[in-house]
């Protein structure tokens, strides 16, 4: 079945540091890929998405590129802020007309210190 | 658009009791999903509705769990004879059938603690 593996946390960075959170997936066909973020005490929010190979999703300075050859969707940000402290989840939605569920990774806790 | 809402936000119950959670999706969304999230894990899919029809159920959804979506609007998730292993965050999400159908919008969740 579909699965998502993402970098174990926690990750602790200083403000303005470069961020990479690795995510790889296993799925048949051409899944859609997502990054969700969960701020303390809040629900999951979509951060960015990519629906086909070589697409780049971007939002709030975060970027991720759908790499089918390496089955990866790594999250990057050039300069993190304290307000980026949260748990980040990589997820996929399988291809096929009746496949609507999301499969999530375990999440990566990011803490950004001033 | 007020987003997906869930009620209650927190529930503490004793083992063996029944609990029911409610989810109100974004008003124009015809698809609704339930997920369960335990500590340190990502959300796991439980079930999915398109309008009032329950189209998919995970094997995680034991016979003690039942979900409904009467009239294709709000949904309820009931857990009968709760067990300590049911303690988790229960998340509801909704999506449309239109342009943005790929995106699921999540509610704040209901945190269940079974004593």
Coordinates of N, CA and C in Angstrom, one line a residue:
Chain A
X1 N 0.8 -1.2 0.0 CA 0.0 0.0 0.0 C 0.9 1.3 0.0
X2 N 0.2 2.4 -0.1 CA 0.9 3.7 -0.1 C 1.6 3.9 1.3
X3 N 2.7 4.6 1.2 CA 3.4 5.0 2.5 C 4.2 6.2 2.3
X4 N 4.5 6.9 3.4 CA 5.3 8.1 3.4 C 6.3 8.0 4.5
X5 N 7.5 8.3 4.2 CA 8.6 8.3 5.2 C 9.2 9.7 5.2
X6 N 9.2 10.3 6.4 CA 9.8 11.6 6.5 C 10.8 11.6 7.6
X7 N 11.7 12.6 7.5 CA 12.8 12.8 8.4 C 12.4 12.8 9.8
X8 N 13.1 12.0 10.6 CA 12.7 12.0 12.0 C 13.1 13.3 12.7
X9 N 12.4 13.8 13.6 CA 12.8 15.0 14.3 C 13.2 14.6 15.7
X10 N 13.3 15.6 16.6 CA 13.0 17.0 16.3 C 14.1 17.7 15.6
X11 N 13.8 18.8 14.9 CA 14.8 19.6 14.2 C 14.8 20.9 14.9
X12 N 16.0 21.4 15.4 CA 16.2 22.6 16.0 C 17.1 23.5 15.2
X13 N 16.7 24.7 14.9 CA 17.5 25.6 14.1 C 17.5 27.0 14.7
X14 N 18.5 27.8 14.3 CA 18.5 29.2 14.7 C 17.7 30.0 13.6
X15 N 17.2 31.1 14.0 CA 16.5 32.0 13.1 C 17.4 32.3 11.9
X16 N 16.9 32.3 10.7 CA 17.5 32.6 9.4 C 18.3 31.4 8.9
X17 N 18.3 30.3 9.6 CA 19.0 29.1 9.0 C 18.2 28.5 7.9
X18 N 18.9 27.7 7.1 CA 18.3 27.0 6.0 C 17.6 25.7 6.5
X19 N 16.4 25.4 6.0 CA 15.7 24.2 6.4 C 15.5 23.3 5.3
X20 N 15.7 22.0 5.6 CA 15.3 20.9 4.7 C 14.7 19.8 5.6
X21 N 13.5 19.4 5.2 CA 12.9 18.2 5.8 C 12.6 17.2 4.7
X22 N 13.3 16.1 4.8 CA 13.2 15.1 3.7 C 11.9 14.3 3.8
X23 N 11.4 13.9 2.6 CA 10.2 13.1 2.5 C 10.3 12.2 1.3
X24 N 10.1 11.0 1.5 CA 10.0 10.0 0.3 C 8.7 9.2 0.4
X25 N 8.3 8.7 -0.7 CA 7.0 8.0 -0.7 C 7.1 6.7 -1.5
X26 N 6.1 5.9 -1.2 CA 5.9 4.7 -2.0 C 4.4 4.7 -2.4
X27 N 4.2 4.6 -3.7 CA 2.8 4.6 -4.2 C 2.9 4.1 -5.6
X28 N 1.7 3.6 -6.1 CA 1.6 3.2 -7.5 C 1.1 4.4 -8.3
X29 N 1.4 4.4 -9.5 CA 0.9 5.5 -10.4 C 1.5 6.8 -10.1
X30 N 0.6 7.8 -10.1 CA 1.0 9.2 -10.0 C 0.3 9.9 -8.9
X31 N 0.8 9.8 -7.6 CA 0.1 10.4 -6.5 C 0.2 11.9 -6.5
X32 N -0.7 12.6 -5.8 CA -0.5 14.0 -5.5 C 0.2 14.1 -4.1
X33 N 1.0 15.1 -4.0 CA 1.9 15.2 -2.8 C 1.6 16.5 -2.1
X34 N 1.7 16.5 -0.7 CA 1.3 17.6 0.1 C 2.3 17.8 1.3
X35 N 2.4 19.0 1.7 CA 3.0 19.3 3.0 C 1.9 20.0 3.8
X36 N 1.6 19.5 5.0 CA 0.7 20.1 6.0 C 1.5 20.6 7.2
X37 N 1.1 21.7 7.8 CA 1.7 22.2 9.0 C 0.7 22.2 10.2
X38 N 1.2 21.9 11.3 CA 0.3 22.0 12.5 C 1.0 22.8 13.6
X39 N 0.5 24.0 13.8 CA 1.0 24.9 14.8 C 0.5 24.5 16.1
X40 N 1.2 24.8 17.2 CA 0.8 24.4 18.5 C -0.7 24.8 18.8
X41 N -1.4 23.8 19.2 CA -2.8 24.0 19.6 C -3.8 24.2 18.5
X42 N -3.3 24.0 17.2 CA -4.2 24.3 16.1 C -4.3 23.0 15.2
X43 N -5.2 23.1 14.3 CA -5.4 21.9 13.4 C -4.4 22.0 12.2
X44 N -4.5 21.0 11.4 CA -3.6 20.9 10.2 C -4.0 21.9 9.2
X45 N -3.0 22.6 8.6 CA -3.2 23.5 7.6 C -2.4 23.1 6.4
X46 N -2.9 23.2 5.2 CA -2.2 22.9 4.0 C -1.1 24.0 3.8
X47 N 0.1 23.5 3.6 CA 1.2 24.5 3.4 C 1.5 24.6 1.9
X48 N 1.6 23.5 1.2 CA 1.8 23.5 -0.3 C 1.5 22.1 -0.8
X49 N 1.4 22.1 -2.2 CA 1.1 20.8 -2.8 C 1.6 20.8 -4.2
X50 N 1.8 19.5 -4.8 CA 2.2 19.3 -6.1 C 1.4 18.1 -6.7
X51 N 0.8 18.3 -7.8 CA 0.0 17.2 -8.3 C 0.6 16.4 -9.4
X52 N 1.7 16.8 -10.0 CA 2.3 15.9 -11.0 C 3.9 16.1 -11.0
X53 N 4.5 15.2 -11.6 CA 6.0 15.2 -11.5 C 6.6 16.5 -12.0
X54 N 7.7 16.9 -11.3 CA 8.4 18.1 -11.6 C 7.7 19.4 -11.2
X55 N 6.5 19.3 -10.7 CA 5.8 20.5 -10.2 C 6.5 20.9 -9.0
X56 N 6.5 22.3 -8.8 CA 7.1 22.8 -7.5 C 5.9 23.5 -6.8
X57 N 5.7 23.1 -5.6 CA 4.7 23.8 -4.7 C 5.5 24.8 -3.9
X58 N 4.8 26.0 -3.6 CA 5.5 27.0 -2.8 C 4.4 27.8 -2.1
X59 N 4.8 28.3 -0.9 CA 4.0 29.1 -0.1 C 4.7 29.6 1.1
X60 N 4.6 30.8 1.5 CA 5.2 31.4 2.7 C 6.7 31.2 2.7
X61 N 7.4 31.2 1.6 CA 8.8 31.0 1.5 C 9.2 29.5 1.5
X62 N 8.3 28.6 1.7 CA 8.6 27.2 1.7 C 8.4 26.7 0.2
X63 N 9.2 25.7 -0.1 CA 9.2 25.1 -1.5 C 9.4 23.6 -1.4
X64 N 8.7 22.9 -2.3 CA 9.0 21.4 -2.4 C 8.8 21.1 -3.9
X65 N 9.6 20.2 -4.4 CA 9.5 19.8 -5.8 C 9.2 18.3 -5.9
X66 N 8.2 17.9 -6.7 CA 7.8 16.5 -6.9 C 8.8 15.9 -7.8
X67 N 9.6 15.0 -7.2 CA 10.6 14.2 -8.0 C 10.2 12.8 -8.1
X68 N 9.7 12.4 -9.3 CA 9.2 11.0 -9.4 C 10.4 10.1 -9.5
X69 N 11.5 10.5 -10.1 CA 12.6 9.6 -10.3 C 13.2 9.1 -8.9
X70 N 13.1 10.0 -7.9 CA 13.6 9.7 -6.6 C 12.5 9.5 -5.6
X71 N 11.3 9.5 -6.1 CA 10.1 9.4 -5.2 C 10.2 10.3 -4.0
X72 N 10.5 11.6 -4.2 CA 10.7 12.5 -3.1 C 10.0 13.8 -3.2
X73 N 9.8 14.4 -2.1 CA 9.1 15.7 -2.0 C 9.6 16.5 -0.8
X74 N 10.9 16.8 -0.9 CA 11.6 17.4 0.3 C 11.1 18.9 0.5
X75 N 10.9 19.3 1.7 CA 10.5 20.6 2.0 C 11.7 21.5 2.3
X76 N 11.8 22.7 1.8 CA 12.9 23.6 2.0 C 12.4 25.0 2.3
X77 N 13.2 25.7 3.1 CA 13.0 27.2 3.2 C 14.4 27.8 3.5
X78 N 14.6 28.9 2.8 CA 15.9 29.5 2.8 C 16.3 30.2 4.1
X79 N 15.3 30.7 4.8 CA 15.6 31.4 6.1 C 14.4 31.3 7.0
X80 N 14.5 30.4 8.0 CA 13.4 30.2 8.9 C 13.2 31.3 9.9
X81 N 12.0 31.4 10.4 CA 11.7 32.4 11.5 C 11.1 31.6 12.7
X82 N 11.2 32.3 13.8 CA 10.6 31.7 15.0 C 9.2 31.2 14.8
X83 N 8.4 32.0 14.1 CA 7.0 31.7 13.8 C 6.8 30.4 13.0
X84 N 7.9 29.9 12.4 CA 7.8 28.6 11.6 C 7.8 27.4 12.5
X85 N 8.0 27.6 13.8 CA 8.1 26.4 14.8 C 6.7 25.7 14.7
X86 N 6.7 24.5 14.4 CA 5.5 23.7 14.2 C 5.9 22.3 13.9
X87 N 4.8 21.4 13.7 CA 5.0 20.1 13.2 C 4.7 20.0 11.8
X88 N 5.5 19.5 10.9 CA 5.3 19.4 9.5 C 5.1 18.0 9.1
X89 N 4.0 17.8 8.3 CA 3.6 16.5 7.8 C 3.7 16.4 6.3
X90 N 4.3 15.4 5.8 CA 4.3 15.1 4.4 C 3.2 14.1 4.1
X91 N 2.4 14.2 3.0 CA 1.3 13.4 2.8 C 1.1 13.1 1.3
X92 N 0.5 12.0 0.9 CA 0.2 11.8 -0.5 C -1.3 11.3 -0.6
X93 N -1.8 11.6 -1.8 CA -3.1 11.1 -2.1 C -2.9 10.2 -3.4
X94 N -3.3 9.0 -3.2 CA -3.0 8.0 -4.3 C -3.8 8.4 -5.6
X95 N -3.3 7.9 -6.7 CA -3.9 8.1 -8.0 C -5.0 7.1 -8.2
X96 N -5.9 7.4 -9.1 CA -7.1 6.5 -9.3 C -8.3 7.3 -8.9
X97 N -9.4 7.1 -9.7 CA -10.6 7.9 -9.5 C -11.2 7.8 -8.2
X98 N -11.1 6.7 -7.5 CA -11.8 6.5 -6.2 C -10.9 6.6 -5.0
X99 N -9.7 7.1 -5.2 CA -8.8 7.1 -4.1 C -8.7 8.5 -3.5
X100 N -9.4 8.8 -2.4 CA -9.4 10.2 -1.9 C -8.7 10.4 -0.6
X101 N -8.3 9.3 0.0 CA -7.7 9.4 1.4 C -6.3 9.9 1.3
X102 N -5.9 10.6 2.3 CA -4.5 11.0 2.5 C -3.7 10.0 3.3
X103 N -2.5 9.7 2.9 CA -1.6 8.9 3.7 C -0.5 9.9 4.2
X104 N -0.3 9.9 5.5 CA 0.7 10.9 6.1 C 1.9 10.2 6.6
X105 N 3.0 11.0 6.6 CA 4.2 10.6 7.4 C 4.0 10.8 8.9
X106 N 5.0 10.5 9.7 CA 4.8 10.7 11.1 C 5.0 12.1 11.6
X107 N 5.4 13.0 10.8 CA 5.6 14.3 11.2 C 7.0 14.7 11.7
X108 N 7.4 15.9 11.5 CA 8.7 16.4 12.0 C 8.5 17.7 12.8
X109 N 8.9 17.6 14.0 CA 8.8 18.8 14.9 C 10.0 19.8 14.6
X110 N 9.7 21.0 14.2 CA 10.7 22.0 14.0 C 10.6 23.1 15.1
X111 N 11.7 23.3 15.7 CA 11.8 24.4 16.7 C 12.8 25.4 16.2
X112 N 12.4 26.7 16.0 CA 13.3 27.7 15.6 C 13.6 28.7 16.8
X113 N 14.9 28.8 17.1 CA 15.2 29.7 18.3 C 15.7 31.0 17.8
X114 N 15.4 32.1 18.5 CA 15.8 33.4 18.1 C 17.3 33.6 18.2
Chain B
X1 N -17.1 31.8 4.9 CA -16.5 30.5 5.1 C -15.9 30.4 6.4
X2 N -16.5 29.6 7.3 CA -15.9 29.6 8.7 C -15.0 28.4 8.9
X3 N -14.7 27.6 7.9 CA -13.9 26.5 8.0 C -14.6 25.3 8.6
X4 N -13.8 24.2 8.8 CA -14.4 23.0 9.4 C -14.4 23.1 10.9
X5 N -15.5 22.8 11.5 CA -15.6 22.8 12.9 C -15.9 21.5 13.5
X6 N -15.4 21.3 14.7 CA -15.6 20.0 15.4 C -16.1 20.2 16.8
X7 N -16.9 19.3 17.3 CA -17.4 19.5 18.7 C -17.6 18.1 19.3
X8 N -17.2 17.9 20.6 CA -16.4 18.9 21.4 C -15.0 18.9 21.0
X9 N -14.2 19.8 21.6 CA -12.8 19.9 21.3 C -12.0 18.9 22.2
X10 N -12.6 18.7 23.4 CA -12.0 17.7 24.3 C -13.1 16.9 24.9
X11 N -12.7 15.6 25.1 CA -13.7 14.7 25.8 C -12.9 13.7 26.7
X12 N -13.3 13.6 27.9 CA -12.7 12.6 28.8 C -13.8 11.7 29.2
X13 N -13.6 10.4 29.1 CA -14.6 9.4 29.4 C -14.0 8.2 30.1
X14 N -14.9 7.4 30.7 CA -14.4 6.2 31.3 C -14.5 5.1 30.4
X15 N -13.6 4.1 30.5 CA -13.7 2.9 29.7 C -15.0 2.3 29.7
X16 N -15.5 1.9 28.5 CA -16.8 1.2 28.5 C -18.0 2.2 28.1
X17 N -17.7 3.5 28.2 CA -18.8 4.4 27.9 C -18.8 4.7 26.3
X18 N -19.9 5.2 25.9 CA -20.0 5.6 24.5 C -19.8 7.1 24.3
X19 N -19.1 7.5 23.2 CA -18.9 8.9 22.9 C -19.3 9.2 21.5
X20 N -19.7 10.4 21.2 CA -20.1 10.8 19.9 C -19.5 12.2 19.6
X21 N -18.9 12.3 18.4 CA -18.2 13.5 18.0 C -19.0 14.0 16.8
X22 N -19.0 15.4 16.6 CA -19.6 16.0 15.5 C -18.6 16.7 14.7
X23 N -18.8 16.7 13.4 CA -18.0 17.5 12.4 C -19.0 18.3 11.5
X24 N -18.7 19.6 11.4 CA -19.4 20.4 10.4 C -18.4 20.8 9.3
X25 N -18.6 20.4 8.1 CA -17.6 20.7 7.0 C -17.9 22.1 6.5
X26 N -17.0 22.5 5.6 CA -17.2 23.8 4.9 C -18.4 23.6 4.1
X27 N -19.3 24.6 4.0 CA -20.7 24.4 3.6 C -20.8 23.9 2.2
X28 N -19.9 24.2 1.2 CA -20.1 23.8 -0.1 C -19.4 22.5 -0.4
X29 N -18.7 21.9 0.6 CA -17.9 20.7 0.4 C -18.8 19.4 0.5
X30 N -18.7 18.6 -0.5 CA -19.5 17.4 -0.5 C -18.8 16.1 0.0
X31 N -17.5 16.3 0.2 CA -16.7 15.1 0.6 C -16.2 15.4 2.1
X32 N -16.3 14.4 2.9 CA -15.9 14.5 4.3 C -15.2 13.3 4.7
X33 N -14.1 13.5 5.5 CA -13.2 12.5 5.9 C -13.0 12.5 7.5
X34 N -12.8 11.3 8.0 CA -12.4 11.2 9.4 C -11.0 10.6 9.5
X35 N -10.1 11.1 10.3 CA -8.8 10.6 10.6 C -8.6 10.5 12.1
X36 N -7.7 9.6 12.5 CA -7.3 9.5 13.9 C -5.8 9.8 14.0
X37 N -5.4 10.6 15.0 CA -4.0 10.9 15.2 C -3.6 10.6 16.6
X38 N -2.6 9.7 16.8 CA -2.1 9.4 18.1 C -0.8 10.1 18.3
X39 N -0.4 10.2 19.5 CA 0.8 11.0 19.9 C 2.0 10.6 19.1
X40 N 2.7 11.5 18.4 CA 3.9 11.3 17.7 C 3.7 10.6 16.4
X41 N 2.5 10.5 15.9 CA 2.2 9.9 14.6 C 1.4 10.9 13.7
X42 N 1.5 10.6 12.5 CA 0.6 11.3 11.5 C -0.8 10.8 11.6
X43 N -1.7 11.6 11.0 CA -3.1 11.2 11.0 C -3.3 9.9 10.2
X44 N -4.2 9.0 10.6 CA -4.5 7.8 9.9 C -5.9 7.9 9.4
X45 N -6.2 7.5 8.2 CA -7.5 7.5 7.6 C -8.4 6.5 8.3
X46 N -9.7 7.0 8.6 CA -10.7 6.1 9.1 C -11.8 5.9 8.1
X47 N -12.4 6.9 7.6 CA -13.5 6.7 6.7 C -13.8 8.0 5.9
X48 N -14.6 7.8 4.8 CA -14.8 8.9 3.8 C -16.2 8.9 3.3
X49 N -16.8 10.0 3.2 CA -18.2 10.2 2.7 C -18.2 11.1 1.5
X50 N -19.0 10.7 0.5 CA -19.3 11.6 -0.6 C -20.8 11.9 -0.5
X51 N -21.2 13.1 -0.2 CA -22.5 13.4 0.2 C -22.9 12.5 1.4
X52 N -24.0 11.8 1.3 CA -24.4 11.0 2.5 C -23.9 9.6 2.4
X53 N -23.3 9.2 1.3 CA -22.8 7.9 1.2 C -21.4 7.6 1.7
X54 N -21.3 6.6 2.6 CA -20.0 6.3 3.1 C -19.3 5.3 2.1
X55 N -18.3 5.8 1.5 CA -17.7 5.1 0.3 C -16.5 4.3 0.7
X56 N -15.8 4.6 1.8 CA -14.6 3.8 2.1 C -14.4 3.8 3.6
X57 N -14.1 2.7 4.1 CA -13.8 2.5 5.6 C -12.5 1.8 5.8
X58 N -11.6 2.3 6.7 CA -10.4 1.7 6.9 C -10.6 0.4 7.8
X59 N -9.6 -0.5 7.8 CA -9.7 -1.6 8.7 C -9.5 -1.2 10.1
X60 N -9.0 0.1 10.3 CA -8.9 0.6 11.7 C -10.2 0.8 12.3
X61 N -11.2 1.0 11.5 CA -12.6 1.3 12.0 C -13.2 0.0 12.4
X62 N -13.1 -0.4 13.7 CA -13.6 -1.6 14.2 C -15.1 -1.5 14.3
X63 N -15.8 -2.6 14.7 CA -17.2 -2.7 14.8 C -17.7 -1.7 15.9
X64 N -16.9 -1.3 16.7 CA -17.3 -0.3 17.8 C -17.4 1.1 17.3
X65 N -16.9 1.3 16.1 CA -17.0 2.7 15.5 C -18.0 2.7 14.5
X66 N -18.8 3.8 14.5 CA -19.8 4.0 13.4 C -19.8 5.5 13.0
X67 N -19.9 5.8 11.8 CA -19.9 7.1 11.3 C -21.1 7.3 10.4
X68 N -21.7 8.5 10.5 CA -22.9 8.8 9.7 C -22.8 10.2 9.1
X69 N -23.5 10.4 8.0 CA -23.5 11.8 7.5 C -24.9 12.0 6.9
X70 N -25.9 12.1 7.7 CA -27.3 12.2 7.2 C -27.4 13.5 6.4
X71 N -28.1 13.4 5.3 CA -28.4 14.6 4.5 C -27.2 15.2 3.9
X72 N -26.0 14.5 4.0 CA -24.8 15.0 3.3 C -24.3 16.3 3.9
X73 N -24.6 16.6 5.1 CA -24.1 17.9 5.7 C -23.1 17.5 6.8
X74 N -23.5 17.7 8.1 CA -22.6 17.4 9.2 C -22.5 15.9 9.3
X75 N -21.4 15.5 10.0 CA -21.2 14.0 10.3 C -21.0 13.8 11.7
X76 N -21.3 12.6 12.2 CA -21.0 12.1 13.5 C -20.2 10.9 13.5
X77 N -19.3 10.8 14.5 CA -18.5 9.6 14.7 C -18.8 9.1 16.1
X78 N -19.3 7.9 16.2 CA -19.6 7.3 17.5 C -18.6 6.2 17.8
X79 N -18.2 6.1 19.0 CA -17.4 5.0 19.5 C -18.1 4.4 20.7
X80 N -18.4 3.1 20.5 CA -19.1 2.4 21.6 C -18.1 1.6 22.4
X81 N -18.5 1.5 23.7 CA -17.7 0.7 24.7 C -16.2 1.1 24.5
X82 N -15.9 2.3 24.8 CA -14.6 2.9 24.6 C -13.5 2.1 25.3
X83 N -12.3 2.0 24.7 CA -11.2 1.4 25.3 C -10.1 2.4 25.5
X84 N -9.1 2.1 26.3 CA -8.0 3.1 26.5 C -7.2 3.3 25.2
X85 N -7.2 2.3 24.4 CA -6.5 2.4 23.1 C -7.2 3.4 22.1
X86 N -8.4 3.8 22.5 CA -9.1 4.7 21.6 C -8.7 6.2 21.9
X87 N -7.9 6.4 22.9 CA -7.4 7.7 23.2 C -6.6 8.3 22.1
X88 N -7.0 9.4 21.5 CA -6.4 9.9 20.3 C -7.0 11.3 20.0
X89 N -6.5 11.9 19.0 CA -7.1 13.1 18.4 C -7.9 12.6 17.2
X90 N -9.2 13.0 17.1 CA -10.0 12.6 16.0 C -10.2 13.8 15.1
X91 N -9.7 13.7 13.9 CA -9.7 14.9 13.0 C -10.8 14.7 11.9
X92 N -11.4 15.7 11.5 CA -12.4 15.7 10.4 C -11.8 16.7 9.3
X93 N -12.0 16.3 8.1 CA -11.6 17.2 7.0 C -12.7 17.1 5.9
X94 N -12.7 18.2 5.1 CA -13.7 18.2 4.0 C -13.0 18.7 2.7
X95 N -13.6 18.4 1.6 CA -13.1 18.9 0.3 C -14.2 19.0 -0.7
X96 N -14.0 19.8 -1.7 CA -15.0 20.0 -2.7 C -14.8 19.0 -3.9
X97 N -15.7 19.1 -4.8 CA -15.6 18.3 -6.0 C -15.2 19.1 -7.2
X98 N -14.8 20.3 -6.9 CA -14.5 21.3 -8.0 C -13.1 21.4 -8.2
X99 N -12.7 22.7 -8.5 CA -11.3 23.0 -8.9 C -10.3 22.6 -7.9
X100 N -10.6 22.8 -6.6 CA -9.7 22.5 -5.5 C -9.9 21.2 -4.9
X101 N -10.3 20.2 -5.6 CA -10.7 18.9 -5.1 C -9.6 18.2 -4.4
X102 N -8.3 18.5 -4.8 CA -7.2 17.8 -4.2 C -7.0 18.2 -2.7
X103 N -7.5 19.3 -2.3 CA -7.1 19.8 -1.0 C -8.1 19.5 0.0
X104 N -7.7 18.9 1.1 CA -8.6 18.6 2.2 C -8.3 19.6 3.3
X105 N -9.4 20.2 3.8 CA -9.3 21.2 4.9 C -9.7 20.6 6.2
X106 N -8.8 20.7 7.2 CA -9.0 20.0 8.4 C -9.6 20.9 9.5
X107 N -10.4 20.3 10.4 CA -10.9 21.0 11.5 C -9.9 20.9 12.7
X108 N -10.2 21.5 13.8 CA -9.2 21.6 14.9 C -9.1 20.2 15.7
X109 N -10.0 19.3 15.4 CA -9.9 18.0 16.1 C -10.6 17.9 17.4
X110 N -11.0 16.7 17.8 CA -11.5 16.4 19.1 C -10.5 15.5 19.8
X111 N -10.0 15.9 20.9 CA -9.1 15.1 21.7 C -9.8 14.2 22.7
X112 N -9.7 12.9 22.5 CA -10.4 11.9 23.4 C -9.4 11.3 24.4
X113 N -9.8 11.3 25.6 CA -9.0 10.6 26.6 C -9.9 9.6 27.3
X114 N -9.5 8.3 27.2 CA -10.3 7.3 27.9 C -9.6 6.8 29.1
X115 N -10.2 6.9 30.3 CA -9.6 6.6 31.5 C -9.9 5.1 31.9

